[in-house]
Amino acid sequence: MTALTLSTAGAATLRADALVVGVAKGAKGPVVAPGAEAVDKAVDGKLATVLETLGASGAEGEVTKLPAPAGLKVPVVIAVGLGSVPEKDAAFDAEALRRAAGCASRALAGSKKAGFALPVASVEDAEAVAEGALLGAYAFTAYQGGENKLAAKDKKNGNGPKSPLAEVALLGTKPRDKAFKAAAERAVAVVEEINRARDLINTPPNDLYPESFAAVATAAGKEHGIKVQVLDEKALVKGGFGGLLGVGQGSTHGPRLVKLAYTHPKAEKTLALVGKGITYDSGGISLKPAGHNETMKCDMSGAAAVFATVVAAARLGLQVNVTGWLALAENMPSGNATRPGDVLRMYSGKTVEVLNTDAEGRLVLADALTRACEENPDAIVDVATLTGAMVLALGHRTFGIMANDDAFRTSIHEIAEEVGEASWPMPLPADLRKGMDSPTADIANMGERMGGGLVAGLFLQEFVGEGIAWAHLDIAGPAFHEGAPYGYTPKGGTGSAVRTLVKLAERTAAGDLG
């Protein structure tokens, strides 16, 4: 991953491939942001005029490259848009800094080192810039080049994919200050785990399936002192995990339930996280139509987010117990696959009539939720790319939050907004529950089509233990980005919800959630 350093050099004396400065959108044109004083001085206070001549406005996501003026040790200056100038005495929004830094990092692909002189008015600002720069530098290249002679030739000729920016030097900080050091270390740990989640999401399904995912989790557990338990098919049969078995029985790759337990000797609270881990979703017998299968390797994004969060909690040494449950299965059609009309007996003992095998995520989550609740955590959150209905409701950049406790739902929403992850609180209307009544089983896995995302939440709620605060994050929209990169968001897996879950764990450790 890209290295991060807190630089003691000034913008004028830094030796690097480029210097990144900020420019904001003012009422009468671009306005140079704090941090760019050395560059502005080198052009006699006319940097804003130069940038405007080059077409810059300061709008968010805008990147303008210009030769460095005399007096600087770098050859190139990159001015990145921060959006509108803040109101008087207000600082730039942390998310604006995060996105601007991400844009700059992407523009600097192929470079060895860049100095980031964006406006840093606080430790929180420095952390936001660090996160954005490191997230923006991400690239998934595991399947590119290698021993391929044509790819090697392309790389030699400068035509192949560029390597990510190698080093981010953060300017305007206090390198010897404990708070700044801690912020930098936190940014590195969290972003490395987000990028681990991104790598998993982007890995082709012929290489990432339940068993191989479980092996990755086991290896990470050994590295970071996390206790890992893997239930294979035999253990799942013995335990009566009918949801996981029913979804996974159509594949040659059997299902797994993975438990990751990070514990702290002084912890007073336990947070349980449950992730949907459908490593490939064909829809099963209820096969998805053409055009809907190509990105279904991302249907394990919830499990990737949970896995990354538990490892991040361990790396940060948070004073809270965090248990992650990865409900892993591959949903495939075959002569052995679950059929519409089949009835599954879940781990909880409830029976479920399967009306649509493409509503499989709720089945594996139901088993994992029941098992997680047996350990009586103080709170439980499940994360899943669960429904297309949530994408229709909230679009591709916002995830929905449902909960059995309004205060808990509000807390998670506030945390998500604070860390820069767009989210929206959603209801669990009781009247929608009747649509899942089954004449054959205790409940059906489908209900009314309208409000389908809420129906899925109501289904999951049936498997949550009495008196346990629970929230459901439907990340179907933001988990996988199919368009062009923007800000610090790459094409492909995004690592959605990791920042929210890590901050939730930190708040729980601090006792801020009651």
Short mmCIF file of C-alpha atoms in Angstrom, two decimals:
data_model
loop_
_atom_site.label_atom_id
_atom_site.label_comp_id
_atom_site.label_asym_id
_atom_site.label_seq_id
_atom_site.Cartn_x
_atom_site.Cartn_y
_atom_site.Cartn_z
CA MET A 1 0.00 0.00 0.00
CA THR A 2 0.99 3.64 -0.43
CA ALA A 3 3.23 4.85 2.40
CA LEU A 4 2.24 7.80 4.60
CA THR A 5 4.68 10.19 6.25
CA LEU A 6 4.19 13.32 8.31
CA SER A 7 6.68 15.66 6.66
CA THR A 8 8.73 18.26 8.51
CA ALA A 9 9.52 20.00 5.21
CA GLY A 10 7.76 23.13 4.05
CA ALA A 11 5.96 23.33 0.72
CA ALA A 12 8.81 25.34 -0.77
CA THR A 13 11.57 22.98 0.34
CA LEU A 14 9.91 19.57 -0.12
CA ARG A 15 11.63 17.31 -2.62
CA ALA A 16 9.01 15.19 -4.38
CA ASP A 17 7.47 14.49 -7.77
CA ALA A 18 4.59 16.88 -7.12
CA LEU A 19 2.99 19.20 -4.60
CA VAL A 20 -0.78 19.10 -4.05
CA VAL A 21 -2.56 22.29 -3.00
CA GLY A 22 -6.21 23.19 -2.64
CA VAL A 23 -8.36 25.65 -4.52
CA ALA A 24 -11.92 26.56 -3.56
CA LYS A 25 -14.85 27.91 -5.49
CA GLY A 26 -15.45 31.55 -4.58
CA ALA A 27 -18.20 33.96 -5.59
CA LYS A 28 -15.92 35.70 -8.09
CA GLY A 29 -13.69 32.83 -9.15
CA PRO A 30 -11.19 30.36 -7.69
CA VAL A 31 -9.77 31.06 -4.24
CA VAL A 32 -6.43 29.63 -3.11
CA ALA A 33 -6.86 27.51 0.02
CA PRO A 34 -4.59 27.58 3.08
CA GLY A 35 -1.51 25.44 2.55
CA ALA A 36 -0.74 26.89 -0.87
CA GLU A 37 0.97 30.07 0.43
CA ALA A 38 4.45 29.07 -0.81
CA VAL A 39 3.18 28.44 -4.34
CA ASP A 40 1.14 31.64 -4.33
CA LYS A 41 4.16 33.64 -3.16
CA ALA A 42 6.30 32.14 -5.93
CA VAL A 43 3.93 33.59 -8.55
CA ASP A 44 3.68 36.98 -6.85
CA GLY A 45 0.30 36.28 -5.26
CA LYS A 46 -1.36 35.48 -8.58
CA LEU A 47 -1.95 31.73 -8.22
CA ALA A 48 -5.73 32.15 -8.32
CA THR A 49 -5.44 34.14 -11.57
CA VAL A 50 -3.12 31.53 -13.10
CA LEU A 51 -5.50 28.74 -12.15
CA GLU A 52 -8.51 30.59 -13.55
CA THR A 53 -6.62 31.15 -16.81
CA LEU A 54 -6.07 27.38 -16.96
CA GLY A 55 -9.80 26.80 -16.54
CA ALA A 56 -9.92 25.99 -12.84
CA SER A 57 -12.93 27.04 -10.80
CA GLY A 58 -12.30 25.25 -7.49
CA ALA A 59 -15.22 22.89 -8.02
CA GLU A 60 -15.13 19.57 -6.20
CA GLY A 61 -13.29 16.85 -8.13
CA GLU A 62 -11.44 19.29 -10.39
CA VAL A 63 -7.71 18.65 -10.92
CA THR A 64 -5.42 21.22 -12.54
CA LYS A 65 -1.75 20.50 -13.23
CA LEU A 66 0.81 23.28 -13.76
CA PRO A 67 4.60 23.51 -13.87
CA ALA A 68 6.01 24.47 -10.50
CA PRO A 69 7.21 28.09 -10.36
CA ALA A 70 10.83 28.98 -9.59
CA GLY A 71 11.72 28.60 -5.94
CA LEU A 72 10.03 25.23 -5.38
CA LYS A 73 11.88 21.92 -5.29
CA VAL A 74 9.06 20.01 -7.01
CA PRO A 75 8.57 19.98 -10.79
CA VAL A 76 4.76 19.94 -10.76
CA VAL A 77 1.97 21.54 -8.75
CA ILE A 78 -1.47 19.95 -8.68
CA ALA A 79 -4.35 22.17 -7.62
CA VAL A 80 -7.37 20.13 -6.57
CA GLY A 81 -10.89 21.50 -6.13
CA LEU A 82 -12.37 21.63 -2.64
CA GLY A 83 -15.80 22.94 -3.56
CA SER A 84 -17.35 26.12 -2.19
CA VAL A 85 -15.38 28.39 0.14
CA PRO A 86 -16.54 27.78 3.74
CA GLU A 87 -18.46 30.46 5.57
CA LYS A 88 -16.42 32.96 7.59
CA ASP A 89 -14.25 31.34 10.28
CA ALA A 90 -15.38 27.86 9.24
CA ALA A 91 -12.95 25.12 8.26
CA PHE A 92 -13.23 22.99 5.14
CA ASP A 93 -15.48 19.98 5.56
CA ALA A 94 -13.57 16.77 6.32
CA GLU A 95 -15.26 14.91 3.49
CA ALA A 96 -14.31 17.67 1.03
CA LEU A 97 -10.68 17.25 2.11
CA ARG A 98 -10.97 13.46 1.86
CA ARG A 99 -12.36 13.59 -1.67
CA ALA A 100 -9.90 16.22 -2.87
CA ALA A 101 -6.96 14.19 -1.58
CA GLY A 102 -8.38 11.13 -3.30
CA CYS A 103 -8.65 12.95 -6.63
CA ALA A 104 -5.05 14.10 -6.34
CA SER A 105 -3.77 10.61 -5.54
CA ARG A 106 -5.51 9.14 -8.55
CA ALA A 107 -4.03 11.87 -10.76
CA LEU A 108 -0.58 11.03 -9.40
CA ALA A 109 -0.60 7.34 -10.32
CA GLY A 110 2.88 6.34 -11.43
CA SER A 111 4.60 8.88 -9.15
CA LYS A 112 6.99 7.95 -6.34
CA LYS A 113 6.25 10.74 -3.87
CA ALA A 114 3.89 13.68 -3.55
CA GLY A 115 3.50 16.33 -0.88
CA PHE A 116 -0.06 17.14 0.19
CA ALA A 117 -0.38 20.77 1.35
CA LEU A 118 -4.16 20.87 1.69
CA PRO A 119 -5.74 23.02 4.44
CA VAL A 120 -5.17 21.26 7.75
CA ALA A 121 -6.67 23.20 10.65
CA SER A 122 -6.86 20.27 13.07
CA VAL A 123 -5.82 16.67 13.73
CA GLU A 124 -9.16 15.57 12.27
CA ASP A 125 -8.39 17.44 9.04
CA ALA A 126 -4.99 15.76 8.80
CA GLU A 127 -6.60 12.35 9.24
CA ALA A 128 -9.19 13.13 6.56
CA VAL A 129 -6.49 14.13 4.06
CA ALA A 130 -4.48 11.02 4.91
CA GLU A 131 -7.51 8.74 4.49
CA GLY A 132 -8.50 10.33 1.19
CA ALA A 133 -4.99 10.21 -0.24
CA LEU A 134 -4.45 6.57 0.73
CA LEU A 135 -7.91 5.47 -0.43
CA GLY A 136 -7.52 7.33 -3.72
CA ALA A 137 -4.19 5.66 -4.42
CA TYR A 138 -5.78 2.18 -4.41
CA ALA A 139 -5.47 -0.04 -7.48
CA PHE A 140 -6.37 -3.70 -7.95
CA THR A 141 -3.64 -5.16 -10.14
CA ALA A 142 -3.39 -8.76 -8.93
CA TYR A 143 -4.51 -10.15 -12.29
CA GLN A 144 -2.63 -7.73 -14.54
CA GLY A 145 0.83 -8.21 -16.01
CA GLY A 146 2.79 -10.86 -14.20
CA GLU A 147 4.49 -13.25 -16.62
CA ASN A 148 2.42 -12.02 -19.55
CA LYS A 149 5.01 -10.88 -22.12
CA LEU A 150 2.62 -8.51 -23.89
CA ALA A 151 1.65 -6.88 -20.60
CA ALA A 152 5.31 -6.55 -19.62
CA LYS A 153 6.04 -4.91 -22.97
CA ASP A 154 3.14 -2.51 -22.52
CA LYS A 155 4.41 -1.55 -19.07
CA LYS A 156 7.92 -0.96 -20.42
CA ASN A 157 6.48 1.30 -23.13
CA GLY A 158 4.35 3.18 -20.65
CA ASN A 159 1.07 1.81 -22.03
CA GLY A 160 0.15 -0.54 -19.18
CA PRO A 161 -1.60 0.30 -15.92
CA LYS A 162 0.32 2.75 -13.74
CA SER A 163 1.43 1.84 -10.26
CA PRO A 164 -0.32 3.66 -7.42
CA LEU A 165 1.35 6.71 -5.89
CA ALA A 166 4.11 5.23 -3.71
CA GLU A 167 4.33 7.80 -0.89
CA VAL A 168 2.11 10.52 0.52
CA ALA A 169 3.95 13.20 2.49
CA LEU A 170 1.46 15.10 4.62
CA LEU A 171 2.41 18.76 5.12
CA GLY A 172 1.02 21.26 7.61
CA THR A 173 1.04 18.75 10.47
CA LYS A 174 3.09 18.40 13.65
CA PRO A 175 5.10 15.21 13.10
CA ARG A 176 6.28 15.02 16.71
CA ASP A 177 2.83 15.61 18.18
CA LYS A 178 1.29 12.44 19.66
CA ALA A 179 -2.20 13.31 18.39
CA PHE A 180 -1.02 13.74 14.79
CA LYS A 181 1.02 10.53 14.99
CA ALA A 182 -1.99 8.63 16.31
CA ALA A 183 -4.22 10.05 13.58
CA ALA A 184 -1.76 8.98 10.90
CA GLU A 185 -1.45 5.49 12.37
CA ARG A 186 -5.24 5.15 12.57
CA ALA A 187 -5.63 6.30 8.96
CA VAL A 188 -3.09 3.73 7.76
CA ALA A 189 -4.69 0.87 9.71
CA VAL A 190 -8.26 1.66 8.66
CA VAL A 191 -7.40 2.28 5.01
CA GLU A 192 -5.28 -0.87 4.75
CA GLU A 193 -8.26 -2.86 5.97
CA ILE A 194 -10.66 -1.05 3.63
CA ASN A 195 -8.30 -1.91 0.79
CA ARG A 196 -8.18 -5.51 2.01
CA ALA A 197 -11.98 -5.56 1.70
CA ARG A 198 -11.74 -3.99 -1.76
CA ASP A 199 -9.26 -6.66 -2.86
CA LEU A 200 -11.59 -9.43 -1.70
CA ILE A 201 -14.58 -7.87 -3.46
CA ASN A 202 -12.61 -7.48 -6.69
CA THR A 203 -11.19 -11.03 -6.63
CA PRO A 204 -12.80 -13.22 -9.32
CA PRO A 205 -15.24 -15.84 -7.98
CA ASN A 206 -13.21 -18.71 -9.40
CA ASP A 207 -10.53 -17.78 -6.85
CA LEU A 208 -12.71 -16.44 -4.01
CA TYR A 209 -15.28 -18.95 -2.77
CA PRO A 210 -16.36 -19.87 0.78
CA GLU A 211 -13.40 -22.12 1.56
CA SER A 212 -10.76 -19.74 0.20
CA PHE A 213 -12.40 -16.74 1.92
CA ALA A 214 -12.32 -18.68 5.19
CA ALA A 215 -8.62 -19.42 4.62
CA VAL A 216 -7.90 -15.70 4.18
CA ALA A 217 -9.73 -14.95 7.43
CA THR A 218 -7.83 -17.69 9.25
CA ALA A 219 -4.48 -16.34 8.09
CA ALA A 220 -5.37 -12.80 9.14
CA GLY A 221 -6.50 -14.08 12.52
CA LYS A 222 -3.12 -15.66 13.16
CA GLU A 223 -1.35 -12.46 12.13
CA HIS A 224 -3.40 -10.13 14.33
CA GLY A 225 -4.24 -12.26 17.36
CA ILE A 226 -7.87 -12.87 16.41
CA LYS A 227 -9.47 -16.18 17.31
CA VAL A 228 -11.01 -17.75 14.19
CA GLN A 229 -13.45 -20.64 14.03
CA VAL A 230 -14.61 -22.11 10.71
CA LEU A 231 -17.70 -24.31 10.43
CA ASP A 232 -17.57 -26.44 7.26
CA GLU A 233 -20.45 -28.41 5.69
CA LYS A 234 -20.28 -31.25 8.23
CA ALA A 235 -20.35 -28.82 11.15
CA LEU A 236 -23.17 -26.84 9.57
CA VAL A 237 -25.23 -30.02 9.09
CA LYS A 238 -24.55 -31.09 12.66
CA GLY A 239 -25.53 -27.64 13.93
CA GLY A 240 -28.68 -27.40 11.86
CA PHE A 241 -27.76 -24.31 9.83
CA GLY A 242 -30.49 -24.84 7.23
CA GLY A 243 -30.27 -21.37 5.71
CA LEU A 244 -26.56 -21.56 4.88
CA LEU A 245 -26.84 -25.15 3.71
CA GLY A 246 -29.93 -24.48 1.60
CA VAL A 247 -28.29 -21.59 -0.24
CA GLY A 248 -24.96 -23.35 -0.71
CA GLN A 249 -26.13 -26.82 -1.69
CA GLY A 250 -26.30 -26.06 -5.42
CA SER A 251 -22.58 -25.31 -5.64
CA THR A 252 -19.52 -27.53 -5.73
CA HIS A 253 -18.02 -25.06 -3.23
CA GLY A 254 -19.63 -25.79 0.11
CA PRO A 255 -20.78 -23.04 2.51
CA ARG A 256 -18.90 -21.86 5.59
CA LEU A 257 -19.72 -19.92 8.73
CA VAL A 258 -16.64 -18.09 10.00
CA LYS A 259 -16.41 -16.55 13.44
CA LEU A 260 -13.69 -13.99 14.14
CA ALA A 261 -13.35 -12.92 17.76
CA TYR A 262 -11.22 -9.97 18.82
CA THR A 263 -11.20 -9.51 22.58
CA HIS A 264 -9.67 -6.90 24.86
CA PRO A 265 -8.90 -7.71 28.51
CA LYS A 266 -10.44 -4.41 29.68
CA ALA A 267 -13.48 -4.47 27.40
CA GLU A 268 -16.86 -3.83 29.00
CA LYS A 269 -18.96 -4.12 25.84
CA THR A 270 -19.28 -6.63 23.02
CA LEU A 271 -20.25 -5.68 19.48
CA ALA A 272 -21.29 -8.43 17.06
CA LEU A 273 -21.09 -7.90 13.30
CA VAL A 274 -22.67 -10.20 10.72
CA GLY A 275 -21.77 -10.05 7.03
CA LYS A 276 -23.48 -11.51 3.98
CA GLY A 277 -20.83 -13.46 2.10
CA ILE A 278 -22.33 -14.76 -1.13
CA THR A 279 -19.10 -15.16 -3.06
CA TYR A 280 -21.06 -15.45 -6.30
CA ASP A 281 -24.79 -15.02 -6.79
CA SER A 282 -26.29 -16.50 -9.93
CA GLY A 283 -29.75 -16.29 -8.39
CA GLY A 284 -29.87 -20.08 -8.07
CA ILE A 285 -32.85 -21.76 -9.74
CA SER A 286 -34.46 -18.29 -9.86
CA LEU A 287 -31.68 -17.40 -12.27
CA LYS A 288 -30.78 -13.75 -12.76
CA PRO A 289 -31.43 -12.40 -16.27
CA ALA A 290 -28.59 -11.57 -18.66
CA GLY A 291 -26.84 -8.37 -17.67
CA HIS A 292 -27.31 -8.92 -13.94
CA ASN A 293 -24.65 -11.58 -13.32
CA GLU A 294 -21.45 -9.82 -14.30
CA THR A 295 -20.81 -8.04 -11.01
CA MET A 296 -22.20 -10.67 -8.67
CA LYS A 297 -18.76 -11.44 -7.27
CA CYS A 298 -19.47 -8.36 -5.11
CA ASP A 299 -22.29 -10.08 -3.20
CA MET A 300 -19.85 -10.84 -0.40
CA SER A 301 -19.14 -7.15 0.27
CA GLY A 302 -20.89 -7.28 3.64
CA ALA A 303 -18.68 -10.12 4.83
CA ALA A 304 -15.62 -8.29 3.51
CA ALA A 305 -16.62 -5.19 5.49
CA VAL A 306 -17.13 -7.20 8.68
CA PHE A 307 -13.82 -9.02 8.24
CA ALA A 308 -11.96 -5.75 7.64
CA THR A 309 -13.58 -4.11 10.66
CA VAL A 310 -12.62 -6.89 13.08
CA VAL A 311 -9.00 -6.78 11.87
CA ALA A 312 -8.96 -2.97 12.12
CA ALA A 313 -10.29 -3.16 15.69
CA ALA A 314 -7.48 -5.56 16.58
CA ARG A 315 -4.83 -3.40 14.94
CA LEU A 316 -6.09 -0.32 16.77
CA GLY A 317 -6.29 -2.19 20.08
CA LEU A 318 -9.81 -0.95 20.76
CA GLN A 319 -11.10 -1.56 24.29
CA VAL A 320 -14.17 -3.46 23.10
CA ASN A 321 -14.85 -7.04 22.12
CA VAL A 322 -15.72 -7.29 18.43
CA THR A 323 -17.02 -10.55 17.01
CA GLY A 324 -17.47 -10.95 13.28
CA TRP A 325 -19.63 -13.59 11.63
CA LEU A 326 -19.06 -14.29 7.93
CA ALA A 327 -21.98 -16.16 6.36
CA LEU A 328 -20.29 -17.60 3.25
CA ALA A 329 -21.96 -19.48 0.41
CA GLU A 330 -22.06 -19.61 -3.38
CA ASN A 331 -25.57 -19.46 -4.85
CA MET A 332 -25.63 -21.66 -7.94
CA PRO A 333 -28.24 -23.59 -9.98
CA SER A 334 -27.75 -27.35 -10.24
CA GLY A 335 -29.61 -30.60 -9.82
CA ASN A 336 -28.94 -30.30 -6.11
CA ALA A 337 -29.94 -26.65 -5.69
CA THR A 338 -32.78 -25.45 -3.48
CA ARG A 339 -36.01 -25.04 -5.49
CA PRO A 340 -38.71 -22.39 -5.18
CA GLY A 341 -41.27 -24.05 -2.92
CA ASP A 342 -38.73 -25.87 -0.76
CA VAL A 343 -38.90 -25.38 3.00
CA LEU A 344 -35.71 -24.89 5.01
CA ARG A 345 -35.39 -25.41 8.74
CA MET A 346 -33.17 -22.60 10.01
CA TYR A 347 -30.65 -22.68 12.85
CA SER A 348 -33.23 -20.90 15.03
CA GLY A 349 -35.73 -23.71 14.47
CA LYS A 350 -38.04 -21.58 12.33
CA THR A 351 -39.06 -22.95 8.96
CA VAL A 352 -38.81 -20.80 5.84
CA GLU A 353 -40.61 -21.38 2.56
CA VAL A 354 -38.27 -20.37 -0.25
CA LEU A 355 -40.37 -18.57 -2.87
CA ASN A 356 -37.38 -17.12 -4.69
CA THR A 357 -33.87 -18.56 -4.51
CA ASP A 358 -32.45 -15.15 -5.46
CA ALA A 359 -33.54 -13.87 -2.04
CA GLU A 360 -30.74 -15.91 -0.55
CA GLY A 361 -28.81 -13.33 1.41
CA ARG A 362 -31.46 -13.09 4.11
CA LEU A 363 -31.33 -16.87 4.54
CA VAL A 364 -27.61 -17.04 5.30
CA LEU A 365 -27.81 -13.91 7.45
CA ALA A 366 -30.70 -15.34 9.45
CA ASP A 367 -28.62 -18.33 10.54
CA ALA A 368 -25.63 -16.14 11.39
CA LEU A 369 -27.77 -13.62 13.28
CA THR A 370 -29.32 -16.34 15.42
CA ARG A 371 -25.92 -17.79 16.21
CA ALA A 372 -24.45 -14.37 17.01
CA CYS A 373 -27.34 -13.54 19.33
CA GLU A 374 -26.68 -16.69 21.37
CA GLU A 375 -23.58 -14.96 22.75
CA ASN A 376 -25.69 -12.02 24.05
CA PRO A 377 -23.72 -9.12 22.56
CA ASP A 378 -24.58 -5.59 23.65
CA ALA A 379 -25.43 -4.73 20.06
CA ILE A 380 -25.45 -6.45 16.69
CA VAL A 381 -25.14 -5.01 13.19
CA ASP A 382 -25.53 -6.94 9.95
CA VAL A 383 -24.12 -5.65 6.67
CA ALA A 384 -25.26 -6.88 3.27
CA THR A 385 -25.65 -6.15 -0.40
CA LEU A 386 -29.18 -7.33 0.19
CA THR A 387 -31.74 -5.81 -2.17
CA GLY A 388 -32.02 -4.05 -5.50
CA ALA A 389 -34.98 -2.29 -3.93
CA MET A 390 -32.61 -0.31 -1.71
CA VAL A 391 -30.70 0.87 -4.78
CA LEU A 392 -33.99 2.01 -6.33
CA ALA A 393 -34.82 3.88 -3.14
CA LEU A 394 -31.47 5.50 -2.34
CA GLY A 395 -29.32 5.27 -5.47
CA HIS A 396 -25.80 3.96 -5.89
CA ARG A 397 -23.98 6.02 -3.26
CA THR A 398 -26.16 5.75 -0.15
CA PHE A 399 -26.84 2.77 2.09
CA GLY A 400 -29.99 2.23 4.11
CA ILE A 401 -30.12 1.70 7.88
CA MET A 402 -32.91 -0.24 9.60
CA ALA A 403 -33.04 -1.13 13.29
CA ASN A 404 -35.21 -2.41 16.10
CA ASP A 405 -34.12 0.59 18.19
CA ASP A 406 -34.59 4.14 16.92
CA ALA A 407 -31.78 5.58 19.05
CA PHE A 408 -29.34 2.95 17.80
CA ARG A 409 -30.35 3.61 14.20
CA THR A 410 -29.85 7.35 14.73
CA SER A 411 -26.40 6.79 16.27
CA ILE A 412 -25.25 4.71 13.31
CA HIS A 413 -26.59 7.28 10.85
CA GLU A 414 -24.74 10.08 12.65
CA ILE A 415 -21.54 8.03 12.72
CA ALA A 416 -21.80 7.26 9.00
CA GLU A 417 -22.27 10.92 8.15
CA GLU A 418 -19.33 11.87 10.38
CA VAL A 419 -16.92 9.51 8.62
CA GLY A 420 -18.16 10.49 5.15
CA GLU A 421 -20.31 7.48 4.24
CA ALA A 422 -23.68 8.52 2.84
CA SER A 423 -26.54 6.71 4.56
CA TRP A 424 -30.23 7.12 5.33
CA PRO A 425 -32.45 5.79 8.14
CA MET A 426 -35.24 3.56 6.86
CA PRO A 427 -38.37 2.26 8.65
CA LEU A 428 -39.53 -1.28 9.36
CA PRO A 429 -43.31 -0.95 8.74
CA ALA A 430 -45.17 -3.67 10.65
CA ASP A 431 -47.88 -3.91 7.98
CA LEU A 432 -45.35 -5.34 5.49
CA ARG A 433 -44.75 -8.38 7.69
CA LYS A 434 -48.06 -10.03 6.71
CA GLY A 435 -46.86 -10.38 3.11
CA MET A 436 -44.35 -13.00 4.28
CA ASP A 437 -46.99 -15.26 5.82
CA SER A 438 -46.71 -18.78 4.43
CA PRO A 439 -49.41 -21.48 4.38
CA THR A 440 -46.65 -24.10 4.63
CA ALA A 441 -43.90 -22.71 6.86
CA ASP A 442 -43.41 -20.23 9.69
CA ILE A 443 -42.42 -17.51 7.23
CA ALA A 444 -41.65 -17.07 3.51
CA ASN A 445 -38.43 -15.51 2.24
CA MET A 446 -40.40 -13.08 0.04
CA GLY A 447 -43.17 -10.60 0.70
CA GLU A 448 -44.60 -7.58 -1.06
CA ARG A 449 -42.57 -6.38 -4.04
CA MET A 450 -43.03 -2.71 -3.18
CA GLY A 451 -40.83 -1.84 -0.23
CA GLY A 452 -38.75 -4.95 -0.87
CA GLY A 453 -35.75 -3.58 1.00
CA LEU A 454 -37.89 -3.03 4.09
CA VAL A 455 -39.44 -6.49 3.75
CA ALA A 456 -35.94 -7.98 3.82
CA GLY A 457 -35.21 -6.04 7.00
CA LEU A 458 -38.40 -7.32 8.60
CA PHE A 459 -37.40 -10.88 7.69
CA LEU A 460 -34.02 -10.47 9.40
CA GLN A 461 -35.62 -8.96 12.48
CA GLU A 462 -37.42 -12.27 13.03
CA PHE A 463 -34.05 -13.87 13.82
CA VAL A 464 -32.74 -11.28 16.30
CA GLY A 465 -32.75 -12.25 19.97
CA GLU A 466 -35.00 -10.55 22.49
CA GLY A 467 -33.60 -7.39 24.05
CA ILE A 468 -30.58 -7.05 21.74
CA ALA A 469 -30.12 -3.75 19.90
CA TRP A 470 -29.84 -4.60 16.21
CA ALA A 471 -29.26 -2.66 13.01
CA HIS A 472 -29.23 -3.74 9.38
CA LEU A 473 -27.13 -1.91 6.77
CA ASP A 474 -28.20 -2.57 3.18
CA ILE A 475 -25.12 -1.52 1.18
CA ALA A 476 -26.35 -2.83 -2.19
CA GLY A 477 -25.87 0.61 -3.78
CA PRO A 478 -22.43 1.81 -2.68
CA ALA A 479 -20.62 -1.53 -2.23
CA PHE A 480 -19.55 -1.83 -5.88
CA HIS A 481 -18.94 1.10 -8.24
CA GLU A 482 -19.31 0.36 -11.93
CA GLY A 483 -18.65 3.86 -13.28
CA ALA A 484 -15.55 6.02 -13.54
CA PRO A 485 -13.61 6.64 -10.31
CA TYR A 486 -14.43 9.80 -8.37
CA GLY A 487 -12.93 11.34 -5.26
CA TYR A 488 -11.34 8.47 -3.35
CA THR A 489 -13.84 5.94 -4.75
CA PRO A 490 -12.36 3.49 -7.28
CA LYS A 491 -14.04 1.45 -9.95
CA GLY A 492 -15.07 -1.89 -8.44
CA GLY A 493 -15.21 -2.78 -4.76
CA THR A 494 -15.38 0.24 -2.45
CA GLY A 495 -15.13 -1.13 1.09
CA SER A 496 -18.44 0.50 1.97
CA ALA A 497 -19.42 0.52 5.68
CA VAL A 498 -15.96 -0.26 7.08
CA ARG A 499 -15.35 3.31 8.28
CA THR A 500 -18.80 3.39 9.87
CA LEU A 501 -18.31 0.08 11.65
CA VAL A 502 -14.83 0.98 12.91
CA LYS A 503 -16.12 4.26 14.32
CA LEU A 504 -19.06 2.40 15.88
CA ALA A 505 -16.59 0.06 17.58
CA GLU A 506 -14.59 3.05 18.83
CA ARG A 507 -17.73 4.72 20.19
CA THR A 508 -18.77 1.48 21.87
CA ALA A 509 -15.32 1.19 23.46
CA ALA A 510 -15.62 4.74 24.76
CA GLY A 511 -19.07 4.05 26.19
CA ASP A 512 -20.70 6.67 23.96
CA LEU A 513 -23.56 4.42 22.83
CA GLY A 514 -25.07 3.79 26.26
#
